[in-house]
Short mmCIF file of C-alpha atoms in Angstrom, two decimals:
data_model
loop_
_atom_site.label_atom_id
_atom_site.label_comp_id
_atom_site.label_asym_id
_atom_site.label_seq_id
_atom_site.Cartn_x
_atom_site.Cartn_y
_atom_site.Cartn_z
CA MET A 293 0.00 0.00 0.00
CA SER A 294 1.33 3.39 -1.04
CA ARG A 295 1.81 6.19 1.42
CA ILE A 296 -1.10 8.10 -0.09
CA ASP A 297 -3.43 5.15 0.42
CA ARG A 298 -2.33 4.83 4.04
CA LEU A 299 -3.03 8.52 4.62
CA ARG A 300 -6.42 8.19 2.99
CA LYS A 301 -7.26 5.23 5.21
CA GLN A 302 -6.13 7.03 8.35
CA ASN A 303 -8.10 10.07 7.31
CA GLN A 304 -11.24 7.93 6.83
CA GLU A 305 -10.77 6.26 10.23
CA THR A 306 -10.30 9.66 11.90
CA PHE A 307 -13.43 10.94 10.18
CA GLU A 308 -15.50 7.90 11.31
CA ASP A 309 -14.18 8.23 14.85
CA ALA A 310 -15.02 11.93 14.95
CA LYS A 311 -18.46 11.20 13.54
CA GLY A 312 -19.06 8.64 16.31
CA HIS A 313 -18.02 11.10 18.98
CA LEU A 314 -20.30 13.74 17.52
CA GLN A 315 -23.21 11.31 17.55
CA GLU A 316 -22.42 10.37 21.16
CA LEU A 317 -22.26 14.04 22.10
CA ASP A 318 -25.59 14.59 20.37
CA LYS A 319 -27.14 11.72 22.34
CA THR A 320 -25.65 13.06 25.56
CA GLY A 321 -27.01 16.50 24.80
CA THR A 322 -30.44 15.07 24.08
CA GLU A 323 -30.39 13.01 27.29
CA ALA A 324 -29.17 16.01 29.27
CA GLY A 325 -32.03 18.02 27.88
CA ARG A 326 -34.50 15.27 28.82
CA VAL A 327 -33.13 15.04 32.38
CA ALA A 328 -33.25 18.84 32.60
CA ASP A 329 -36.92 18.68 31.60
CA VAL A 330 -37.50 16.06 34.28
CA ALA A 331 -35.77 18.21 36.90
CA ARG A 332 -37.82 21.23 35.82
CA ASP A 333 -41.09 19.32 36.01
CA VAL A 334 -40.26 17.25 39.13
CA ASN A 335 -43.27 18.54 41.10
CA ILE A 336 -45.64 17.71 38.27
CA ILE A 337 -44.12 14.25 37.86
CA VAL A 338 -44.31 13.47 41.58
CA SER A 339 -47.90 14.69 41.69
CA ASP A 340 -48.74 12.47 38.74
CA LEU A 341 -47.04 9.48 40.40
CA ASP A 342 -48.93 10.25 43.59
CA ARG A 343 -52.22 10.13 41.66
CA GLN A 344 -51.14 6.84 40.08
CA PHE A 345 -50.48 5.36 43.54
CA GLU A 346 -53.82 6.52 44.91
CA SER A 347 -55.58 5.17 41.85
CA ALA A 348 -53.81 1.81 42.10
CA THR A 349 -54.51 1.45 45.84
CA GLY A 350 -57.97 3.00 45.90
CA LEU A 351 -60.81 0.77 47.06
CA GLN A 352 -62.84 -0.68 44.22
CA TRP A 353 -66.37 -2.09 44.59
CA GLN A 354 -65.07 -5.52 45.62
CA ASP A 355 -62.87 -3.88 48.29
CA VAL A 356 -65.79 -1.78 49.51
CA LYS A 357 -67.82 -4.95 50.04
CA PHE A 358 -65.02 -6.26 52.24
CA LEU A 359 -65.06 -2.93 54.11
CA PHE A 360 -68.81 -3.19 54.80
CA PHE A 361 -68.46 -6.83 55.86
CA ALA A 362 -65.55 -6.09 58.23
CA THR A 363 -67.36 -3.12 59.78
CA ALA A 364 -70.50 -5.22 60.31
CA LEU A 365 -68.51 -7.97 62.03
CA GLN A 366 -66.84 -5.46 64.35
CA CYS A 367 -70.18 -3.88 65.28
CA ILE A 368 -71.76 -7.28 65.95
CA ARG A 369 -68.80 -8.15 68.14
CA GLN A 370 -69.14 -4.89 70.09
CA TYR A 371 -72.81 -5.26 70.99
CA VAL A 372 -73.31 -9.04 71.05
CA LEU A 373 -70.09 -10.84 71.94
CA THR A 374 -67.91 -8.54 74.04
CA LYS A 375 -70.12 -6.16 76.03
CA PHE A 376 -69.19 -5.63 79.66
CA PRO A 377 -71.29 -8.29 81.46
CA GLU A 378 -73.92 -7.67 84.11
CA ARG A 379 -72.48 -8.13 87.60
CA MET A 380 -74.36 -10.43 89.97
CA ASP A 381 -74.51 -10.99 93.71
CA ASP A 382 -72.40 -13.83 95.10
CA LYS A 383 -75.27 -16.31 95.40
CA THR A 384 -76.60 -15.75 91.88
CA ALA A 385 -73.09 -15.92 90.40
CA ALA A 386 -72.45 -19.22 92.20
CA GLN A 387 -75.73 -20.72 90.95
CA ASN A 388 -74.91 -19.70 87.37
CA THR A 389 -71.41 -21.20 87.46
CA TRP A 390 -70.87 -24.69 86.03
CA GLY A 391 -69.71 -27.17 88.67
CA HIS A 392 -71.32 -25.41 91.62
CA PHE A 393 -73.62 -27.37 93.94
CA GLU A 394 -75.12 -26.92 97.39
CA GLU A 395 -72.54 -27.31 100.17
CA HIS A 396 -72.73 -27.67 103.95
CA SER A 397 -70.12 -27.20 106.67
CA ASN A 398 -69.31 -30.44 108.47
CA ARG A 399 -65.57 -30.59 109.02
CA HIS A 400 -64.32 -33.44 111.25
CA HIS A 401 -61.12 -31.59 111.87
CA ARG A 402 -57.81 -33.31 111.23
CA TYR A 403 -54.89 -30.93 110.92
CA TYR A 404 -53.91 -30.46 107.25
CA ASN A 405 -55.79 -33.65 106.26
CA PRO A 406 -59.52 -33.38 105.49
CA SER A 407 -61.13 -36.38 103.80
CA LEU A 408 -62.01 -36.36 100.11
CA ASP A 409 -65.70 -36.24 101.04
CA GLU A 410 -65.11 -33.16 103.22
CA ILE A 411 -63.21 -31.44 100.43
CA ILE A 412 -66.08 -32.04 98.01
CA THR A 413 -69.10 -31.34 100.23
CA ASN A 414 -67.86 -28.53 102.50
CA PRO A 415 -67.71 -24.87 101.51
CA VAL A 416 -64.28 -23.56 100.63
CA PRO A 417 -62.41 -22.74 103.89
CA PHE A 418 -61.21 -19.33 102.77
CA ASP A 419 -64.71 -17.82 102.88
CA ALA A 420 -64.78 -18.26 106.68
CA ASN A 421 -64.69 -15.07 108.76
CA ILE A 422 -65.92 -16.04 112.25
CA GLY A 423 -63.14 -15.53 114.77
CA ALA A 424 -60.79 -13.95 112.24
CA ASN A 425 -59.65 -11.40 114.88
CA GLY A 426 -58.26 -8.98 112.30
CA ALA A 427 -56.62 -11.62 110.09
CA LEU A 428 -58.65 -10.42 107.09
CA THR A 429 -58.63 -6.65 107.73
CA GLY A 430 -57.08 -4.08 105.42
CA GLY A 431 -59.02 -4.91 102.29
CA GLY A 432 -61.19 -1.78 102.19
CA ARG A 433 -64.45 -2.16 100.28
CA MET A 434 -63.16 -5.37 98.65
CA GLY A 435 -62.87 -7.02 102.08
CA HIS A 436 -61.65 -10.62 102.03
CA ARG A 437 -61.52 -10.55 98.22
CA VAL A 438 -58.08 -8.98 98.58
CA THR A 439 -57.02 -10.22 102.02
CA ALA A 440 -57.68 -13.96 101.44
CA ILE A 441 -55.00 -14.88 98.91
CA ARG A 442 -57.08 -17.62 97.32
CA HIS A 443 -59.03 -14.84 95.52
CA ASP A 444 -55.90 -13.86 93.60
CA PRO A 445 -56.61 -14.94 89.98
CA LEU A 446 -53.05 -16.29 89.65
CA LEU A 447 -51.74 -17.17 93.12
CA GLY A 448 -55.15 -18.58 94.03
CA TYR A 449 -54.50 -21.68 91.97
CA VAL A 450 -51.56 -22.46 94.29
CA PHE A 451 -52.66 -21.19 97.70
CA GLY A 452 -56.40 -21.69 97.16
CA THR A 453 -55.91 -25.28 96.07
CA ALA A 454 -53.59 -25.91 99.04
CA ASN A 455 -56.09 -24.29 101.44
CA ILE A 456 -58.93 -26.51 100.24
CA ALA A 457 -56.74 -29.62 100.39
CA THR A 458 -55.69 -28.84 103.99
CA ALA A 459 -58.82 -27.07 105.37
CA THR A 460 -56.90 -23.85 105.98
CA LEU A 461 -56.99 -20.19 105.03
CA THR A 462 -53.97 -18.10 103.97
CA ASN A 463 -54.23 -14.31 104.00
CA HIS A 464 -52.39 -11.69 101.95
CA LEU A 465 -49.64 -11.53 104.58
CA LEU A 466 -49.03 -15.27 103.97
CA GLN A 467 -50.32 -16.12 107.46
CA SER A 468 -52.34 -19.35 107.59
CA PHE A 469 -55.13 -20.54 109.90
CA HIS A 470 -56.93 -23.83 110.50
CA ILE A 471 -60.66 -23.65 109.66
CA ALA A 472 -63.12 -25.80 111.61
CA THR A 473 -66.92 -26.14 111.77
CA GLY A 474 -68.76 -24.79 114.81
CA GLU A 475 -72.37 -24.10 115.75
CA ARG A 476 -72.47 -20.95 113.64
CA GLY A 477 -70.54 -22.39 110.74
CA ASP A 478 -66.87 -22.34 109.73
CA TYR A 479 -64.54 -20.40 112.04
CA PHE A 480 -60.87 -19.64 112.59
CA ARG A 481 -59.62 -22.33 114.99
CA ASN A 482 -55.94 -21.51 115.44
CA HIS A 483 -52.79 -20.59 113.54
CA ALA A 484 -51.34 -22.93 110.93
CA SER A 485 -47.97 -23.04 109.21
CA THR A 486 -48.03 -21.74 105.64
CA SER A 487 -45.00 -23.87 104.75
CA LEU A 488 -46.81 -26.96 106.07
CA VAL A 489 -49.95 -26.02 104.10
CA LEU A 490 -47.90 -26.20 100.89
CA LEU A 491 -45.81 -29.19 102.01
CA ARG A 492 -48.84 -31.32 103.00
CA THR A 493 -50.48 -30.53 99.64
CA LYS A 494 -47.32 -31.59 97.84
CA GLU A 495 -47.22 -34.83 99.86
CA LYS A 496 -50.84 -35.57 98.95
CA LEU A 497 -50.00 -35.14 95.29
CA PHE A 498 -46.79 -37.17 95.18
CA ASN A 499 -46.67 -39.47 98.24
CA GLU A 500 -50.23 -40.53 99.09
CA GLY A 501 -51.14 -42.54 96.06
CA LEU A 502 -54.40 -42.24 94.14
CA GLU A 503 -56.37 -40.96 97.14
CA GLY A 504 -54.00 -38.03 97.64
CA LYS A 505 -54.10 -37.16 93.95
CA LYS A 506 -57.90 -37.20 94.05
CA LYS A 507 -57.85 -34.76 96.98
CA VAL A 508 -55.57 -32.32 95.15
CA ALA A 509 -57.51 -32.67 91.90
CA ALA A 510 -60.83 -32.05 93.68
CA SER A 511 -59.30 -29.04 95.43
CA LEU A 512 -57.99 -27.60 92.16
CA ILE A 513 -61.35 -28.01 90.43
CA LYS A 514 -63.15 -26.45 93.38
CA GLU A 515 -60.75 -23.50 93.37
CA ALA A 516 -61.28 -22.97 89.63
CA VAL A 517 -65.08 -23.07 90.03
CA HIS A 518 -64.99 -20.53 92.85
CA LEU A 519 -62.65 -18.20 90.97
CA LYS A 520 -65.00 -18.37 87.99
CA SER A 521 -67.99 -17.72 90.24
CA ASP A 522 -66.41 -14.77 92.07
CA MET A 523 -65.15 -13.10 88.89
CA GLY A 524 -68.68 -12.22 87.75
CA THR A 525 -69.78 -10.70 91.07
CA LYS A 526 -70.08 -7.07 92.10
CA HIS A 527 -66.57 -6.88 93.53
CA SER A 528 -65.09 -9.45 91.10
CA LEU A 529 -61.43 -10.40 91.75
CA PRO A 530 -58.38 -8.15 92.26
CA VAL A 531 -55.57 -7.65 89.78
CA PRO A 532 -53.20 -10.65 90.07
CA VAL A 533 -50.44 -10.48 92.73
CA VAL A 534 -51.18 -6.85 93.71
CA SER A 535 -53.07 -7.84 96.87
CA VAL A 536 -49.99 -9.64 98.21
CA VAL A 537 -47.92 -6.48 97.73
CA ASP A 538 -50.56 -3.98 98.94
CA ALA A 539 -54.13 -5.01 99.76
CA LYS A 540 -55.36 -1.40 99.92
CA LEU A 541 -53.90 -0.70 96.48
CA ALA A 542 -55.64 -3.77 95.04
CA SER A 543 -58.92 -2.62 96.58
CA GLY A 544 -58.44 0.93 95.30
CA LEU A 545 -57.73 -0.27 91.77
CA ALA A 546 -60.86 -2.45 91.83
CA GLU A 547 -63.01 0.47 93.02
CA ARG A 548 -61.78 2.46 89.99
CA GLY A 549 -62.71 -0.31 87.60
CA LEU A 550 -59.40 -2.14 87.35
CA ASP A 551 -60.51 -5.59 88.47
CA MET A 552 -60.23 -9.02 86.87
CA LEU A 553 -63.66 -9.03 85.20
CA ASN A 554 -62.95 -5.77 83.39
CA ILE A 555 -59.43 -6.89 82.46
CA VAL A 556 -60.77 -10.14 80.99
CA THR A 557 -63.56 -8.30 79.15
CA VAL A 558 -61.22 -5.71 77.62
CA GLY A 559 -58.79 -8.47 76.65
CA LYS A 560 -61.67 -10.37 75.04
CA GLN A 561 -62.72 -7.26 73.11
CA ALA A 562 -59.20 -6.74 71.78
CA ALA A 563 -58.69 -10.43 70.98
CA PHE A 564 -61.96 -10.71 69.03
CA ALA A 565 -61.20 -7.47 67.14
CA VAL A 566 -57.78 -8.83 66.13
CA MET A 567 -59.31 -12.17 65.09
CA ILE A 568 -61.81 -10.39 62.82
CA ASN A 569 -59.01 -8.32 61.28
CA MET A 570 -56.97 -11.45 60.59
CA PHE A 571 -60.02 -13.16 59.06
CA ILE A 572 -60.77 -10.22 56.74
CA ALA A 573 -57.11 -9.86 55.74
CA MET A 574 -56.94 -13.56 54.86
CA LEU A 575 -60.14 -13.46 52.78
CA HIS A 576 -59.08 -10.30 50.95
CA ASP A 577 -55.65 -11.75 50.17
CA LEU A 578 -57.29 -14.87 48.70
CA CYS A 579 -59.08 -12.63 46.17
CA TYR A 580 -55.80 -11.32 44.70
CA ASP A 581 -55.37 -12.38 41.07
CA GLY A 582 -52.51 -10.12 39.97
CA SER A 583 -54.46 -8.50 37.13
CA VAL A 584 -55.15 -5.17 38.80
CA CYS A 585 -51.96 -4.17 40.60
CA ASP A 586 -48.76 -5.37 42.23
CA ARG A 587 -49.17 -7.49 45.40
CA LYS A 588 -47.57 -4.79 47.55
CA LEU A 589 -50.06 -2.25 46.27
CA TYR A 590 -52.84 -4.78 46.86
CA SER A 591 -51.66 -5.17 50.46
CA VAL A 592 -52.18 -1.41 50.86
CA LYS A 593 -55.83 -1.96 49.95
CA THR A 594 -56.06 -4.64 52.62
CA ARG A 595 -54.57 -2.30 55.21
CA LYS A 596 -57.01 0.43 54.23
CA ILE A 597 -59.97 -1.93 54.62
CA LEU A 598 -58.85 -2.92 58.13
CA MET A 599 -58.01 0.62 59.21
CA TYR A 600 -61.25 2.11 57.86
CA SER A 601 -63.50 -0.66 59.22
CA ASN A 602 -61.97 -0.47 62.69
CA THR A 603 -62.22 3.32 62.69
CA ILE A 604 -65.86 3.35 61.57
CA ALA A 605 -66.84 0.73 64.17
CA THR A 606 -65.00 2.54 66.97
CA VAL A 607 -66.39 5.97 66.09
CA SER A 608 -69.93 4.56 65.95
CA ASN A 609 -69.39 2.86 69.33
CA VAL A 610 -68.15 6.11 70.90
CA ILE A 611 -71.20 7.96 69.55
CA VAL A 612 -73.62 5.30 70.84
CA THR A 613 -71.95 5.30 74.27
CA ALA A 614 -72.04 9.09 74.44
CA LEU A 615 -75.73 9.21 73.47
CA LEU A 616 -76.62 6.60 76.11
CA GLU A 617 -74.61 8.48 78.71
CA TYR A 618 -76.35 11.73 77.75
CA ALA A 619 -79.71 10.01 78.09
CA GLY A 620 -78.75 8.86 81.58
CA SER A 621 -78.70 5.16 80.74
CA LYS A 622 -76.96 2.86 83.20
CA GLU A 623 -75.99 0.66 80.24
CA ALA A 624 -73.77 3.33 78.66
CA VAL A 625 -70.41 2.21 80.03
CA LYS A 626 -71.22 -1.46 79.43
CA ASN A 627 -71.45 -0.73 75.69
CA PHE A 628 -68.06 0.97 75.43
CA ASP A 629 -65.61 -1.12 73.41
CA LEU A 630 -62.36 -0.25 75.18
CA GLY A 631 -60.41 -3.20 73.80
CA GLY A 632 -61.57 -2.45 70.25
CA PHE A 633 -60.68 1.22 70.75
CA ALA A 634 -57.10 0.22 71.60
CA VAL A 635 -56.90 -2.06 68.55
CA THR A 636 -58.18 0.77 66.32
CA LEU A 637 -55.48 3.15 67.59
CA TYR A 638 -52.87 0.49 66.91
CA ARG A 639 -54.19 -0.06 63.39
CA ILE A 640 -54.22 3.65 62.58
CA VAL A 641 -50.61 4.05 63.68
CA THR A 642 -49.20 0.89 62.08
CA ASP A 643 -51.29 0.90 58.89
CA ARG A 644 -50.56 4.55 58.12
CA LYS A 645 -46.85 3.85 58.61
CA TYR A 646 -47.01 0.80 56.34
CA ILE A 647 -48.93 2.64 53.61
CA LYS A 648 -46.46 5.53 53.78
CA GLU A 649 -43.50 3.17 53.36
CA ILE A 650 -45.05 1.40 50.36
CA LYS A 651 -45.94 4.76 48.80
CA GLN A 652 -42.38 6.06 49.22
CA GLU A 653 -41.02 2.88 47.65
CA PHE A 654 -43.45 3.21 44.72
CA LEU A 655 -42.58 6.87 44.11
CA ALA A 656 -38.83 6.20 44.35
CA ASN A 657 -38.94 3.27 41.91
CA GLU A 658 -41.14 5.02 39.37
CA PHE A 659 -39.19 8.29 39.54
CA TYR A 660 -35.94 6.34 39.05
CA ASN A 661 -37.38 4.69 35.96
CA ILE A 662 -38.36 8.10 34.54
CA VAL A 663 -34.96 9.66 35.22
CA MET A 664 -33.12 6.68 33.78
CA GLY A 665 -35.36 6.66 30.71
#
C-alpha cells in the first residue's frame, strides 16, 4: 500500500471516529435536555405518580364490600359478643357457674388432712370469717376478696388449692389458719404453718397414692369453680399479685374499675377485634389475582380496609356510648368497646406507617425509571 493510500485510510478512520463522537455528544445532549426537563417538572411528575399510587390502591367495589363486611362484624362483636357483662350478687353468680352445687359445713377436723368427702361437700375454707380477729382486715371495700390470697386470679391456683386440700386459710400476709366447723358455721380455729400447708399438699400429690391425687384434683377443680364464680360478682377479683404487695392498692384499683372481670372483658374485646381483622385480611388476600396491581399495592388496599373498618366501628361505638350516657342510661359504660378502641389506635398508627413506606417505595422506583429513561 502506497503512502497516499495509508493517509487516505487514516483520514477515513479519523473521520469515522469523529463522527461517532459527535453522535455520542448529540445523544448526551439530548439526554441532558431530557433530564433537565424532568428536573424542571419534578413537582408535576411526583404529583402524577402520587395520583397513580392513589388510583392503584384505591378501594374498588369488591374492596368496599369487604369494608362493609368487616365493619358489620366489628359492630356485631361490640354489641353481642364482648359487652361488659352484668355483675351479679355472690349467690346468683355461684348458681350460674358450672360445677357449683349446694354445700354444707361439716368438718371433722384433722390438721392439714380433710377427707375427700369433706373437700367435696364442704364450703371452701377461705370464705370463713368467724373468729378472724383482724386476720382479714385491710381490704377496704373489697374485704376478704383482697385479704384472702385464694381470691388472687393467679396465686389462688396455688394457695387456694392448698387451702382446700388442707382445710386452711392463707391471708395476703401469707399467714395461715386452720378452719373448723362450729355451731355458727366455719370459724378460725388456730394458727397454721403456711409452709406446712404447701408441704402437706405436695405430699398428697406425690406421696399418698391415688387418694392423695384425688384430693388435690378435687381441690384444684373447686378453686377454679370458685374463681370463675367470684369473677362475675359485684366486687369481682383483684388484679393478680397486687393484693400480696398492697391489699389497699388492690382494693383501690378495683373500686376504679381495674378488676379481673374488666381486664378479661377488655382483653376479650381486643382479641376478638384482632381475630376479625386477621379473618378479613386472609379473605381479601385470597381474592388477589394479579391482574389489577402489584401485590404490595394490593396489600395497601387490605390495610385500608382494616383501618377504615376499625375506625368506623369505633367511632360509631363512641357515639352510641355518648348518646346513652347523655340520656342517663346505666348501660352506657357497658357498651363501650375499650379493647376495640385500643386495637383501632394500633391499626391507625401501624397501617398509616405501612402505607407511607409502600408509597415512598413506589414513588422512588417510578421516579428512578423516569430519570433513567
